[in-house]
Short mmCIF file of N, CA and C in Angstrom, two decimals:
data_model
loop_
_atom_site.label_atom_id
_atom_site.label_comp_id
_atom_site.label_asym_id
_atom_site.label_seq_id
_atom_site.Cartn_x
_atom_site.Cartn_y
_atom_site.Cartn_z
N UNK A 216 0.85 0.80 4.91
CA UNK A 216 -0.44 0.49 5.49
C UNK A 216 -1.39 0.07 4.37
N UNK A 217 -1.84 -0.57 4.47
CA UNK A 217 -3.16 -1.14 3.65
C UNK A 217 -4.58 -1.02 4.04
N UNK A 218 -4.86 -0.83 2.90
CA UNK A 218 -6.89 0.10 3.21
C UNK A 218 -7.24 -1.02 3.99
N UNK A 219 -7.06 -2.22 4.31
CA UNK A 219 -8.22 -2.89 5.37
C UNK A 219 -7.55 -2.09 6.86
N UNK A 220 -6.34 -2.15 6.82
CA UNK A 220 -5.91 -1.76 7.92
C UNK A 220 -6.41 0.14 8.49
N UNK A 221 -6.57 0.50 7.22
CA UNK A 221 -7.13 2.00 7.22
C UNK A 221 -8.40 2.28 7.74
N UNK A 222 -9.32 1.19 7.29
CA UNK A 222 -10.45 1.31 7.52
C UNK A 222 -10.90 1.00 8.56
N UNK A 223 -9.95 -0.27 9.06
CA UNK A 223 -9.93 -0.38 10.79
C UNK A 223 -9.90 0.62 11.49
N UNK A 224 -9.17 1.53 11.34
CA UNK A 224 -8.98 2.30 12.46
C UNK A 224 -9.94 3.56 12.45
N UNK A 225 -10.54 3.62 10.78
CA UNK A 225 -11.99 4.97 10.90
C UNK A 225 -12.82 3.67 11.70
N UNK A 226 -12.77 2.69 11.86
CA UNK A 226 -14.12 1.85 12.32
C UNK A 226 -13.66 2.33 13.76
N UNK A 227 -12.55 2.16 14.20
CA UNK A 227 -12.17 2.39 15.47
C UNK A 227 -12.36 2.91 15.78
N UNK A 228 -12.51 4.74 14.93
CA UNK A 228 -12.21 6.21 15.13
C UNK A 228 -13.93 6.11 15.59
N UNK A 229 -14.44 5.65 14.79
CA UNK A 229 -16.35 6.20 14.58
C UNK A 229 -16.69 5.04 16.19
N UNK A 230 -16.06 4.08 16.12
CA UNK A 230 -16.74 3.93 17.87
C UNK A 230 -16.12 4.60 18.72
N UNK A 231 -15.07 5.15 18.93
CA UNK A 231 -14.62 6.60 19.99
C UNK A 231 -15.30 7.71 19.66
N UNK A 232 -15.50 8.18 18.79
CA UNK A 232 -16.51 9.02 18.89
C UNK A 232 -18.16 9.02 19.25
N UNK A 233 -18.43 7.25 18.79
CA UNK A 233 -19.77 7.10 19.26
C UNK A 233 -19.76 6.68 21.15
N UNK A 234 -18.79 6.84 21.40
CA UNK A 234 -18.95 6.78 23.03
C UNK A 234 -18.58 8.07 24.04
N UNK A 235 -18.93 9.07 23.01
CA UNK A 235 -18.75 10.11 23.76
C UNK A 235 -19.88 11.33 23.04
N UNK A 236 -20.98 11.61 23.94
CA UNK A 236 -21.54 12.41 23.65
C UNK A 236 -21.77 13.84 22.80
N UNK A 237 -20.89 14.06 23.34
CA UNK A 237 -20.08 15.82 22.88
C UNK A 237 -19.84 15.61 21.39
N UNK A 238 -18.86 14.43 21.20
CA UNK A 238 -18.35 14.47 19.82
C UNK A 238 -19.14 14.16 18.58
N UNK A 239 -20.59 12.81 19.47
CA UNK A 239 -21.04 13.00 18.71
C UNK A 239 -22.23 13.86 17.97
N UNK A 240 -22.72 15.01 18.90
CA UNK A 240 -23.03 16.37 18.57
C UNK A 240 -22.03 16.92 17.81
N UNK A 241 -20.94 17.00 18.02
CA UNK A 241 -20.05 17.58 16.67
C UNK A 241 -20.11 17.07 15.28
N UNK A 242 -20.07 15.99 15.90
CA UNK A 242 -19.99 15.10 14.19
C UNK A 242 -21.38 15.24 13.61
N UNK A 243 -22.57 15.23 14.15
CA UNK A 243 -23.76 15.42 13.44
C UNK A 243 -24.30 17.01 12.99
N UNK A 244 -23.56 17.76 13.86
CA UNK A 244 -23.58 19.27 13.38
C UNK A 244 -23.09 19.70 12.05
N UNK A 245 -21.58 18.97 12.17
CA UNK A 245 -20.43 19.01 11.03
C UNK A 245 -21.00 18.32 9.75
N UNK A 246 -22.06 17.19 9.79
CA UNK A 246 -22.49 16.40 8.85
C UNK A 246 -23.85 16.80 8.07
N UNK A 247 -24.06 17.62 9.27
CA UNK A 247 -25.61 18.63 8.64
C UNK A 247 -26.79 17.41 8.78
N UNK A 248 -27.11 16.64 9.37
CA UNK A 248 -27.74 15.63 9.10
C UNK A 248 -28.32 15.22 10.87
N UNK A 249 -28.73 14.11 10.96
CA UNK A 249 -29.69 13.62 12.21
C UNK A 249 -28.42 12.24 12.27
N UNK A 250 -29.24 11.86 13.32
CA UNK A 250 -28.82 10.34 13.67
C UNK A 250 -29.06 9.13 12.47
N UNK A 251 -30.24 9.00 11.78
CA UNK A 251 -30.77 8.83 10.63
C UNK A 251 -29.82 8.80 9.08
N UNK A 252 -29.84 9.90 9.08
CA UNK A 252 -28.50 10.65 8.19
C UNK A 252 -27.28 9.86 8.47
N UNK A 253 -26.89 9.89 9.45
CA UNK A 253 -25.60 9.79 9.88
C UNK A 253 -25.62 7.68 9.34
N UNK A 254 -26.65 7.18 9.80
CA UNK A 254 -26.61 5.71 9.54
C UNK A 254 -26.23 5.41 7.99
N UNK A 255 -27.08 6.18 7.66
CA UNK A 255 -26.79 6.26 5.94
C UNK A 255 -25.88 6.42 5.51
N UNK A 256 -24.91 7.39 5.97
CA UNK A 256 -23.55 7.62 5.40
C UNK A 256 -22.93 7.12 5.94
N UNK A 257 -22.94 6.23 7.11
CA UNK A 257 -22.04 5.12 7.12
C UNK A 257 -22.24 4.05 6.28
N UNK A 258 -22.56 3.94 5.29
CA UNK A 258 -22.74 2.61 4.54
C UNK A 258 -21.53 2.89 2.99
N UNK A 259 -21.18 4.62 3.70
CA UNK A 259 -20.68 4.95 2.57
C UNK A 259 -19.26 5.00 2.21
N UNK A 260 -18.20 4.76 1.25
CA UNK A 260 -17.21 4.44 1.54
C UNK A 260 -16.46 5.95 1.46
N UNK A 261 -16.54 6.38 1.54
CA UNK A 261 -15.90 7.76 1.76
C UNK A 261 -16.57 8.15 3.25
N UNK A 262 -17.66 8.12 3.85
CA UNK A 262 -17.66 7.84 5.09
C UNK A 262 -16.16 7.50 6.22
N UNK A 263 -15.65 7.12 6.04
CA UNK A 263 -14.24 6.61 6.66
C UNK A 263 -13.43 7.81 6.46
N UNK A 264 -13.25 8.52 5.35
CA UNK A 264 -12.77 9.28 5.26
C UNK A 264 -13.35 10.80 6.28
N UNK A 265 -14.79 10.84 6.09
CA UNK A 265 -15.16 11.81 7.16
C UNK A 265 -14.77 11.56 8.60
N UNK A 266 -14.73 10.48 9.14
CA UNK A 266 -14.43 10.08 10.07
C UNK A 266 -13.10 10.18 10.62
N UNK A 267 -12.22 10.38 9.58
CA UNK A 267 -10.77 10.54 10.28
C UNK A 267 -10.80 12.06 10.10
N UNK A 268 -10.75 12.61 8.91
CA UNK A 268 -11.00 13.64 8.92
C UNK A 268 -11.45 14.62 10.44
N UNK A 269 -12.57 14.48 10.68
CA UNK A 269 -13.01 15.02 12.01
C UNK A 269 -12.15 15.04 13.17
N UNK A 270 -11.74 13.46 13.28
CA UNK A 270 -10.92 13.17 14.45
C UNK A 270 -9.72 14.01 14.19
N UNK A 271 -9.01 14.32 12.91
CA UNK A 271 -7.76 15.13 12.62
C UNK A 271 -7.73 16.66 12.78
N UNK A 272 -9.25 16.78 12.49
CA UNK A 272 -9.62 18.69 13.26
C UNK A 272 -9.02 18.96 14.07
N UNK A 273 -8.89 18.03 15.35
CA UNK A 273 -7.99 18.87 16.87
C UNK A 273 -7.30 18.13 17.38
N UNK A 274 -5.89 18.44 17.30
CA UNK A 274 -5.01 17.61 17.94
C UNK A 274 -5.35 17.23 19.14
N UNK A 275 -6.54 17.15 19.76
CA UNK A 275 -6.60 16.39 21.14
C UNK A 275 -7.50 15.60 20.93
N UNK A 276 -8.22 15.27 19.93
CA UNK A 276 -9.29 14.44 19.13
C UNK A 276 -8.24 13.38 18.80
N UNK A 277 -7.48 13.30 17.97
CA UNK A 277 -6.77 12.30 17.35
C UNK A 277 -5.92 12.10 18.62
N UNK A 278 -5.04 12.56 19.60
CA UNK A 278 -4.30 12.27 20.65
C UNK A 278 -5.26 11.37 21.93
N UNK A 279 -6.59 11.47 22.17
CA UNK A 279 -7.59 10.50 22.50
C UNK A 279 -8.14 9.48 21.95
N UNK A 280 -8.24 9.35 20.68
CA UNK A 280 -8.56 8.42 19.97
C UNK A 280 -6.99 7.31 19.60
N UNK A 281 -6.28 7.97 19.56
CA UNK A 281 -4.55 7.06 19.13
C UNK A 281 -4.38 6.73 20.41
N UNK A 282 -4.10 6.99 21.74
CA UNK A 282 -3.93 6.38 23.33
C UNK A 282 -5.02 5.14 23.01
N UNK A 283 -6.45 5.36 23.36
CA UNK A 283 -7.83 4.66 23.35
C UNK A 283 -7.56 3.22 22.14
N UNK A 284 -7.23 3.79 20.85
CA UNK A 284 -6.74 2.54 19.83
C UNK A 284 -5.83 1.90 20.31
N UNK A 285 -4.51 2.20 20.86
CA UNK A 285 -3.46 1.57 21.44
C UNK A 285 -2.61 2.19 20.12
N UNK A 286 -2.20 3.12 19.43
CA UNK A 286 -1.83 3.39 18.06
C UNK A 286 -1.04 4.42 18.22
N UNK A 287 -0.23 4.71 17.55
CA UNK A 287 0.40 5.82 17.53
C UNK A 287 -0.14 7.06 16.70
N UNK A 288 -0.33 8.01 16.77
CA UNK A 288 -1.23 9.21 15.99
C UNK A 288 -1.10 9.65 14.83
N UNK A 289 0.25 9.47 14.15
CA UNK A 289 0.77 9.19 13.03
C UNK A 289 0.19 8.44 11.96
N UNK A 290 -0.55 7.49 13.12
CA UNK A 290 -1.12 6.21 11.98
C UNK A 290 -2.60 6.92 11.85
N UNK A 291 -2.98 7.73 12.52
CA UNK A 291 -4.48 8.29 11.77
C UNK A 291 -4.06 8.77 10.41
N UNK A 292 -3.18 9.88 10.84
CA UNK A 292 -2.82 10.27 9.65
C UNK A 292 -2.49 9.92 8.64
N UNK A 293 -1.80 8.85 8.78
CA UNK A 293 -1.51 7.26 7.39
C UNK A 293 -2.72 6.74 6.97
N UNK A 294 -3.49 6.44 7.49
CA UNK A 294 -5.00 5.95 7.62
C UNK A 294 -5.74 6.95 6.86
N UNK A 295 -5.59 8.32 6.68
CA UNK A 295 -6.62 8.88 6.05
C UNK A 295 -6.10 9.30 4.78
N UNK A 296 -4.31 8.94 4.81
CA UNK A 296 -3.84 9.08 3.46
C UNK A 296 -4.17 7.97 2.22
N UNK A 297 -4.04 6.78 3.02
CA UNK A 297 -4.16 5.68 2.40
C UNK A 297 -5.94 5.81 1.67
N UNK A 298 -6.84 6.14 2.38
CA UNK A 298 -8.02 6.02 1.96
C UNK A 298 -8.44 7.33 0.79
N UNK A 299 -7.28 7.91 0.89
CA UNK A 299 -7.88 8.97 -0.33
C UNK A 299 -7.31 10.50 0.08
N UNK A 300 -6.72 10.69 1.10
CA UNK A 300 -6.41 11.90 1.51
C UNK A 300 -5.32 12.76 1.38
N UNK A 301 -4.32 11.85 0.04
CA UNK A 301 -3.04 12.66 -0.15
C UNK A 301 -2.12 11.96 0.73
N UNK A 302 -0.19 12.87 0.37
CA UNK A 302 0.64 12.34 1.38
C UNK A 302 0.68 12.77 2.29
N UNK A 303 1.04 11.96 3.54
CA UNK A 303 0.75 11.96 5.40
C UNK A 303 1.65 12.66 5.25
N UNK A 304 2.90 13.05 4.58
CA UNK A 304 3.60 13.63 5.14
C UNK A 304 4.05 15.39 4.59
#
């Protein structure tokens, strides 16, 4: 996998989460920050990495978001290795 392809899918990950309310109260709880906050650290490149991260907290987070991508769930996990997170496996 290759980081453009990695980063696709935190871009992917951060609009499934931005279309669902709940999560994104989680994610701004988890981030300590506002809506505000949150704009800001998306500009950031480790940003992507929070973003999969989160989605990888609960196997039913990443199992909604991998159906919704069309992806297999595996590939989050490739996706957050590739960007800095160690081996997927």
């Amino acid at each position: 996998m290759q980081i453009s392809e990695a980063s696709d899918i935190a871009d992917q990950g951060f609009q499934h989460i931005a279309g669902d309310a709940e999560m994104v109260s989680e994610l701004l709880a988890q981030s300590g920050t506002d809506v505000a906050g949150l704009r800001a650290m998306a500009g950031r490149p480790e940003f992507a990495q929070f973003v999969l991260d989160f989605l990888l907290e609960q196997d039913q987070r990443v199992l909604d978001f991998a159906a919704s991508a069309g992806i297999q769930p595996q590939r989050v996990v490739m996706a957050r290795a590739v960007l800095g997170g160690g081996d997927p496996w």
